[in-house]
Short mmCIF file of C-alpha atoms and ligand atoms in Angstrom, two decimals:
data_model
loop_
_atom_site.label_atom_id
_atom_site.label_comp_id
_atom_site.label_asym_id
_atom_site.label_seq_id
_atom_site.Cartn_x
_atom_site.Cartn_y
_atom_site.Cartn_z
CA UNK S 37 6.84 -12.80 -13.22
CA UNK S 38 5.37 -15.49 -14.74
CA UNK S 39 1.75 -16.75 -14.58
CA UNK S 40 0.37 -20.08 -15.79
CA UNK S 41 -2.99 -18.87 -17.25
CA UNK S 42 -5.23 -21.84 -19.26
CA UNK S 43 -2.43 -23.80 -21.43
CA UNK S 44 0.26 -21.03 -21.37
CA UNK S 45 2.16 -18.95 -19.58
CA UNK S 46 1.93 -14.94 -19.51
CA UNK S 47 5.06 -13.28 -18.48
CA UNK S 48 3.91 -10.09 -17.11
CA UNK S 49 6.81 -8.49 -15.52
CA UNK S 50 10.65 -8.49 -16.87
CA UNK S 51 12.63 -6.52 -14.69
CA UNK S 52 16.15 -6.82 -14.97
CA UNK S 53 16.60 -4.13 -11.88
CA UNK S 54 14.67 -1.43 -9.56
CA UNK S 55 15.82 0.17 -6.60
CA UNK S 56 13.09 2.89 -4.78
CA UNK S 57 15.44 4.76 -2.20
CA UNK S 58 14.50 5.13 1.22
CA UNK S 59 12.18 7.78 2.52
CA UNK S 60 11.06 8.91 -0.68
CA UNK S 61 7.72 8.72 -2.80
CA UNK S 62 7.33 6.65 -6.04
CA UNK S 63 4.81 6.30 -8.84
CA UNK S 64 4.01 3.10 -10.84
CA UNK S 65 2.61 4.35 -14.14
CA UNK S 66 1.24 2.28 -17.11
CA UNK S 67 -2.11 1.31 -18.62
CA UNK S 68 -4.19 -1.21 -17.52
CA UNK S 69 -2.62 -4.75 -17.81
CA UNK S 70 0.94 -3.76 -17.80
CA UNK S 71 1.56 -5.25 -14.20
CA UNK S 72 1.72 -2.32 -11.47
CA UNK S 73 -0.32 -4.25 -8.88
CA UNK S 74 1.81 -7.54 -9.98
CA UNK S 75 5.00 -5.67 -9.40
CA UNK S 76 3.18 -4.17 -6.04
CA UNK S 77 2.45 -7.56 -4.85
CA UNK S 78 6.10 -8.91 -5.33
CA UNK S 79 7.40 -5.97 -3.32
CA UNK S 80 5.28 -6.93 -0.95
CA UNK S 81 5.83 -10.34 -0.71
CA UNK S 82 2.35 -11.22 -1.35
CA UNK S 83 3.53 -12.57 -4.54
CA UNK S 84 6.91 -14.44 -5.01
CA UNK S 85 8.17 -13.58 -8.21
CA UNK S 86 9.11 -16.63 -10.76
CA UNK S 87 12.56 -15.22 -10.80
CA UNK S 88 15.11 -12.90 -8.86
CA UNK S 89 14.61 -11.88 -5.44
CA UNK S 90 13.04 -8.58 -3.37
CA UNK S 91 14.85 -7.19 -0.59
CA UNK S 92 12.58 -4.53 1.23
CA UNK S 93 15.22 -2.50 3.59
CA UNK S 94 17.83 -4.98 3.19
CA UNK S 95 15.77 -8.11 3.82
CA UNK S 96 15.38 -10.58 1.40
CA UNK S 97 12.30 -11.30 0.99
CA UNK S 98 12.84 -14.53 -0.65
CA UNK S 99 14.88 -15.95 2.52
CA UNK S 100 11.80 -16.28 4.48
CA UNK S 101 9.37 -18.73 5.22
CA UNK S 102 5.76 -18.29 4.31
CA UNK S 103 5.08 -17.66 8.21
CA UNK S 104 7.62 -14.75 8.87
CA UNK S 105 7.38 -13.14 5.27
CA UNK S 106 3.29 -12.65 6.80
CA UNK S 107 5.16 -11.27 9.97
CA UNK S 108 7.27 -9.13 8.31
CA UNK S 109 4.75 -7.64 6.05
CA UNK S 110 2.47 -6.84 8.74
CA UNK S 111 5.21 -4.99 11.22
CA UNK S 112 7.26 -3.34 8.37
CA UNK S 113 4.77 -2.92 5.58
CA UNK S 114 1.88 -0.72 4.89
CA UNK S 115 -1.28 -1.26 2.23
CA UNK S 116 -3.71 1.33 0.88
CA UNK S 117 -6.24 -0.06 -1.21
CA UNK S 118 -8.45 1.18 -4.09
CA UNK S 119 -11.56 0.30 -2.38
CA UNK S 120 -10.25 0.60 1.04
CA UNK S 121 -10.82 -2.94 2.55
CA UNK S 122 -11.82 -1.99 5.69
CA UNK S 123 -13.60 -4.41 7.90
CA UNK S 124 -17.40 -3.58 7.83
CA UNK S 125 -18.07 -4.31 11.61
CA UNK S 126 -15.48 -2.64 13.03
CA UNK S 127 -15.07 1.49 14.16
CA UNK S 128 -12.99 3.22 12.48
CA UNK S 129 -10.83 3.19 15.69
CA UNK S 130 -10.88 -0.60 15.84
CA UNK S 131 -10.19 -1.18 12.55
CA UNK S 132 -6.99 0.85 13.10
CA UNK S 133 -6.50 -0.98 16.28
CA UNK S 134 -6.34 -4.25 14.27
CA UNK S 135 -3.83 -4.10 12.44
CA UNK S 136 -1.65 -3.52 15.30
CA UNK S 137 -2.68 -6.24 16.85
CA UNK S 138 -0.94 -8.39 14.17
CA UNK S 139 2.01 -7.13 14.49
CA UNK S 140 4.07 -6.34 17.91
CA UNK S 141 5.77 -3.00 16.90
CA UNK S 142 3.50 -0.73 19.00
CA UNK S 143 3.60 -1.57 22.99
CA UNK S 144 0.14 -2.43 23.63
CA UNK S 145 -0.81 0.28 26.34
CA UNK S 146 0.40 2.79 23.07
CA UNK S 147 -2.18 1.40 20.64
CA UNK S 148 -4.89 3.39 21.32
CA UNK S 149 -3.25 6.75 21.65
CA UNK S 150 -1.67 5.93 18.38
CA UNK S 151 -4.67 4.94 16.95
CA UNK S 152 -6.35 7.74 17.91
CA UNK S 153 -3.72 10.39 16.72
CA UNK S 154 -3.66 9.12 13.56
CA UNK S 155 -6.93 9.28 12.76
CA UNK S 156 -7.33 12.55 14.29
CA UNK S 157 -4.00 13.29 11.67
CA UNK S 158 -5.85 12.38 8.53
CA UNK S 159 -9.01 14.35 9.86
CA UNK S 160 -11.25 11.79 11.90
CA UNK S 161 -11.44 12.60 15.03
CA UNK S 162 -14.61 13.32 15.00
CA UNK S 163 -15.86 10.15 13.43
CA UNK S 164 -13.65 7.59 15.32
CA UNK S 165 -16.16 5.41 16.11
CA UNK S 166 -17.98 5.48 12.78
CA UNK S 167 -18.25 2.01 10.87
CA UNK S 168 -17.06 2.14 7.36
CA UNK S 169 -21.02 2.23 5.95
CA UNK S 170 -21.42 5.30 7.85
CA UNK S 171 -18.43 7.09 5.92
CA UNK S 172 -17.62 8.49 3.17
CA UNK S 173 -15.58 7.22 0.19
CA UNK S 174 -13.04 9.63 0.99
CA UNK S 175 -13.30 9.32 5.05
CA UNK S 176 -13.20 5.44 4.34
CA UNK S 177 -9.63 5.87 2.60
CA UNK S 178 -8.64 7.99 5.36
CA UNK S 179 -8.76 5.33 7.65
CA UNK S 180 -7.19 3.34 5.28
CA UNK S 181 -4.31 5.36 5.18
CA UNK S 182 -4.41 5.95 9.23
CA UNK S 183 -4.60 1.59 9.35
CA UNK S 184 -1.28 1.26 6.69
CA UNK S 185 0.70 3.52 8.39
CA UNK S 186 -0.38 1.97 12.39
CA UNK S 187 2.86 -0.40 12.72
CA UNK S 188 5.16 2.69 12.06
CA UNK S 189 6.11 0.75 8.63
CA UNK S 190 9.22 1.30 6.66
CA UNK S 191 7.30 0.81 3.54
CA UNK S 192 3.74 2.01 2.26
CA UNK S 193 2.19 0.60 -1.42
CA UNK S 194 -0.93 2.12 -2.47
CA UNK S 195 -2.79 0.61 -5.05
CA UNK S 196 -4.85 3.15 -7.20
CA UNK S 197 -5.45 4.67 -3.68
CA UNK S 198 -7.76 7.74 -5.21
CA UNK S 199 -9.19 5.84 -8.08
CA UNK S 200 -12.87 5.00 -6.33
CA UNK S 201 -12.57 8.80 -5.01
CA UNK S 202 -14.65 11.55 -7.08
CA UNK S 203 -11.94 13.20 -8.93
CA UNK S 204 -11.92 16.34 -7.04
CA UNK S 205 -10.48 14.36 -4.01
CA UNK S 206 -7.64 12.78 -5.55
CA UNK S 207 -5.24 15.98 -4.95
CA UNK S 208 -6.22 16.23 -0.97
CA UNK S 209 -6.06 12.52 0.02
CA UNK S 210 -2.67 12.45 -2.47
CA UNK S 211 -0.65 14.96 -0.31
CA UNK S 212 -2.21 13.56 3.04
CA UNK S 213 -0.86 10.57 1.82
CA UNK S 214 2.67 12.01 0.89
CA UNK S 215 2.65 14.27 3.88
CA UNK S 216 2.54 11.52 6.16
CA UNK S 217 4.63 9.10 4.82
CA UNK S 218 7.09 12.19 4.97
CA UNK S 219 6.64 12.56 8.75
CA UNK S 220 6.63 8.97 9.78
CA UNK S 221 9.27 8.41 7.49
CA UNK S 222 8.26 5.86 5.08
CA UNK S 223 9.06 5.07 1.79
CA UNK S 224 5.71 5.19 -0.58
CA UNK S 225 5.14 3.55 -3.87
CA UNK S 226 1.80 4.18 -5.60
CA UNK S 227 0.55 2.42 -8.28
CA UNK S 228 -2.01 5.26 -10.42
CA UNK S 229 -3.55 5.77 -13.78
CA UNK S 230 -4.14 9.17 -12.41
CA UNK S 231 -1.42 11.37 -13.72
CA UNK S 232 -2.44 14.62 -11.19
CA UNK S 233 -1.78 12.14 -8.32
CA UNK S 234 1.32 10.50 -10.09
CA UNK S 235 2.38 14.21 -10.23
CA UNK S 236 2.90 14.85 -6.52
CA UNK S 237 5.42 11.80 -6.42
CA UNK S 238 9.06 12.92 -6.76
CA UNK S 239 10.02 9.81 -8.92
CA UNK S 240 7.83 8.06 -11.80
CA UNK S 241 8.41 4.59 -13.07
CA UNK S 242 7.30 3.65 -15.61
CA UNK S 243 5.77 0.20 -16.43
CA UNK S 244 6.64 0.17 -20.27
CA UNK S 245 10.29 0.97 -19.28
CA UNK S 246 10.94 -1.22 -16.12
CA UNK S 247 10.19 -4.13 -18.66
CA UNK S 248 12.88 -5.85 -20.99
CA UNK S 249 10.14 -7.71 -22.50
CA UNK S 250 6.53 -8.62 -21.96
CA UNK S 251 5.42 -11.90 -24.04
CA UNK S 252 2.30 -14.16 -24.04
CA UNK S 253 3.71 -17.94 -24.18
CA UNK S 254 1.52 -20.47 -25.30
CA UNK S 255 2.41 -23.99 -25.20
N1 ATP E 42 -3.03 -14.63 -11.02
C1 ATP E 42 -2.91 -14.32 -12.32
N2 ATP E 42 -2.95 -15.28 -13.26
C2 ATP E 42 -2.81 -14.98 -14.58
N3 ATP E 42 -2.61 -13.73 -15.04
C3 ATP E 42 -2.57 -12.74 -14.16
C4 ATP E 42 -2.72 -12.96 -12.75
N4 ATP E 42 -2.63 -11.77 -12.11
C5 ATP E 42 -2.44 -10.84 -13.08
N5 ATP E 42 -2.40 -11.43 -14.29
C6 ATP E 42 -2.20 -10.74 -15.57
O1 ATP E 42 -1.08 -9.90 -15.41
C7 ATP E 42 -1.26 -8.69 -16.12
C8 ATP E 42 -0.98 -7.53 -15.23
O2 ATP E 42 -1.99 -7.44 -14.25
P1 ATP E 42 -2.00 -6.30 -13.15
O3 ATP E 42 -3.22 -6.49 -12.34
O4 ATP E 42 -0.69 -6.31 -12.46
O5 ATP E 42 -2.09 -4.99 -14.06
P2 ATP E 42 -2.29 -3.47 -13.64
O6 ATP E 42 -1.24 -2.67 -14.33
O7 ATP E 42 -2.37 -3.37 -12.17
O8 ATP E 42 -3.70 -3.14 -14.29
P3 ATP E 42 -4.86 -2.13 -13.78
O9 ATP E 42 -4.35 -0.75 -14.12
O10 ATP E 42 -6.04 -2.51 -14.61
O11 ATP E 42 -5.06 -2.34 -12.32
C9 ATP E 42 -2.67 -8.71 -16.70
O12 ATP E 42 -2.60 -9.04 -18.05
C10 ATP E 42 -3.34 -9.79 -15.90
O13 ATP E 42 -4.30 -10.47 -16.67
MG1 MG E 43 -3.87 -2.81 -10.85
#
């Protein structure tokens, strides 16, 4: 992946090949800098890489258009974030709910239930109609994880997902995590620094050795 950055280029990522099988849970490790939420972003489709192509359960990513790559990563894809992202107005509930209304995966008379279940999964159902303010750090990343995995995705990325979390939670939202992406099925891939959460993942990449080479190119 290349970025144009003042008058040069920075070539972050060189990755001549990586295939995460199906169904099973990943870790991206590597220190600050070395391109785990790049590489994150260009399975995701947020970012299209400068060259070679993504294929995210045997669509190629690069064979859309801007419009149905957004579709697809909404119905098939999942994202846990670092600081959650949830939408400050909105109930826990509804800010489950939203997500599924982006996508058309879950009938709409199913939402709710769904909705509800999961969050009652991860251990909210007593605080479904909380707003994010009223929550804590680790209730807010619950619903996070509840919202990524709404549209029954194939494929859940979690970016530093425990790394705003006091460190005695990063073990207990890590397995929810896992657990459920094992019972819905999904195939994870989290990015960490956090080598206690980066243990619970059956398979470890790491960033040094997915990269041929990693140059600064000034021109
Ligand atoms: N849009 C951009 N333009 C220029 N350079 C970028 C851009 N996005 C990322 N980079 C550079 O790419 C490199 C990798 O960034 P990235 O955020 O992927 O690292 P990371 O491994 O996730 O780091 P951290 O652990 O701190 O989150 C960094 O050197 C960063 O400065
Ligand atoms: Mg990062």
């Amino acid at each position: 992946m290349d970025f144009r950055a003042g008058s040069g280029v920075i070539t972050v990522l060189d990755i001549s090949r990586l295939e995460i099988a199906a169904g099973t849970c990943t870790g991206l490790s590597g220190p600050s800098g070395s391109g785990k939420t790049t590489l994150l972003n260009i399975l995701t489709g947020i970012l299209t890489p400068s060259a070679g192509r993504v294929a995210v359960g045997g669509v190629d990513l690069s064979s859309l258009t801007q419009s149905r790559k957004d579709r697809f990563r909404a119905e098939h894809i999942g994202y846990v974030f670092q600081s959650f992202n949830l939408i400050p107005p909105l109930t826990a509930l509804d800010n489950v709910l939203l997500s599924m209304s982006f996508a058309s995966r879950i009938p709409a008379q199913q939402q709710r239930s769904r909705a509800r279940e999961l969050l009652e999964r991860v251990g909210l159902g007593h605080r479904l109609h909380h707003h994010p303010s009223q929550l804590s750090h680790g209730e807010q990343q619950r619903v996070g994880i509840a919202r990524a995995l709404a549209n029954r995705p194939e494929l859940i990325v979690a970016d530093e997902p425990t790394a705003s979390l006091e460190p005695g939670l990063t073990l207990e939202i890590g397995h929810l995590l896992a657990e459920l992406c094992r019972e819905e099925q999904a195939t994870l891939v989290i990015a960490s620094h956090d080598p206690e959460l980066l243990r619970l993942m059956e398979k470890v990449e790491d960033m040094h050795t997915l990269n041929r080479a990693c140059s600064v190119a000034a021109s």
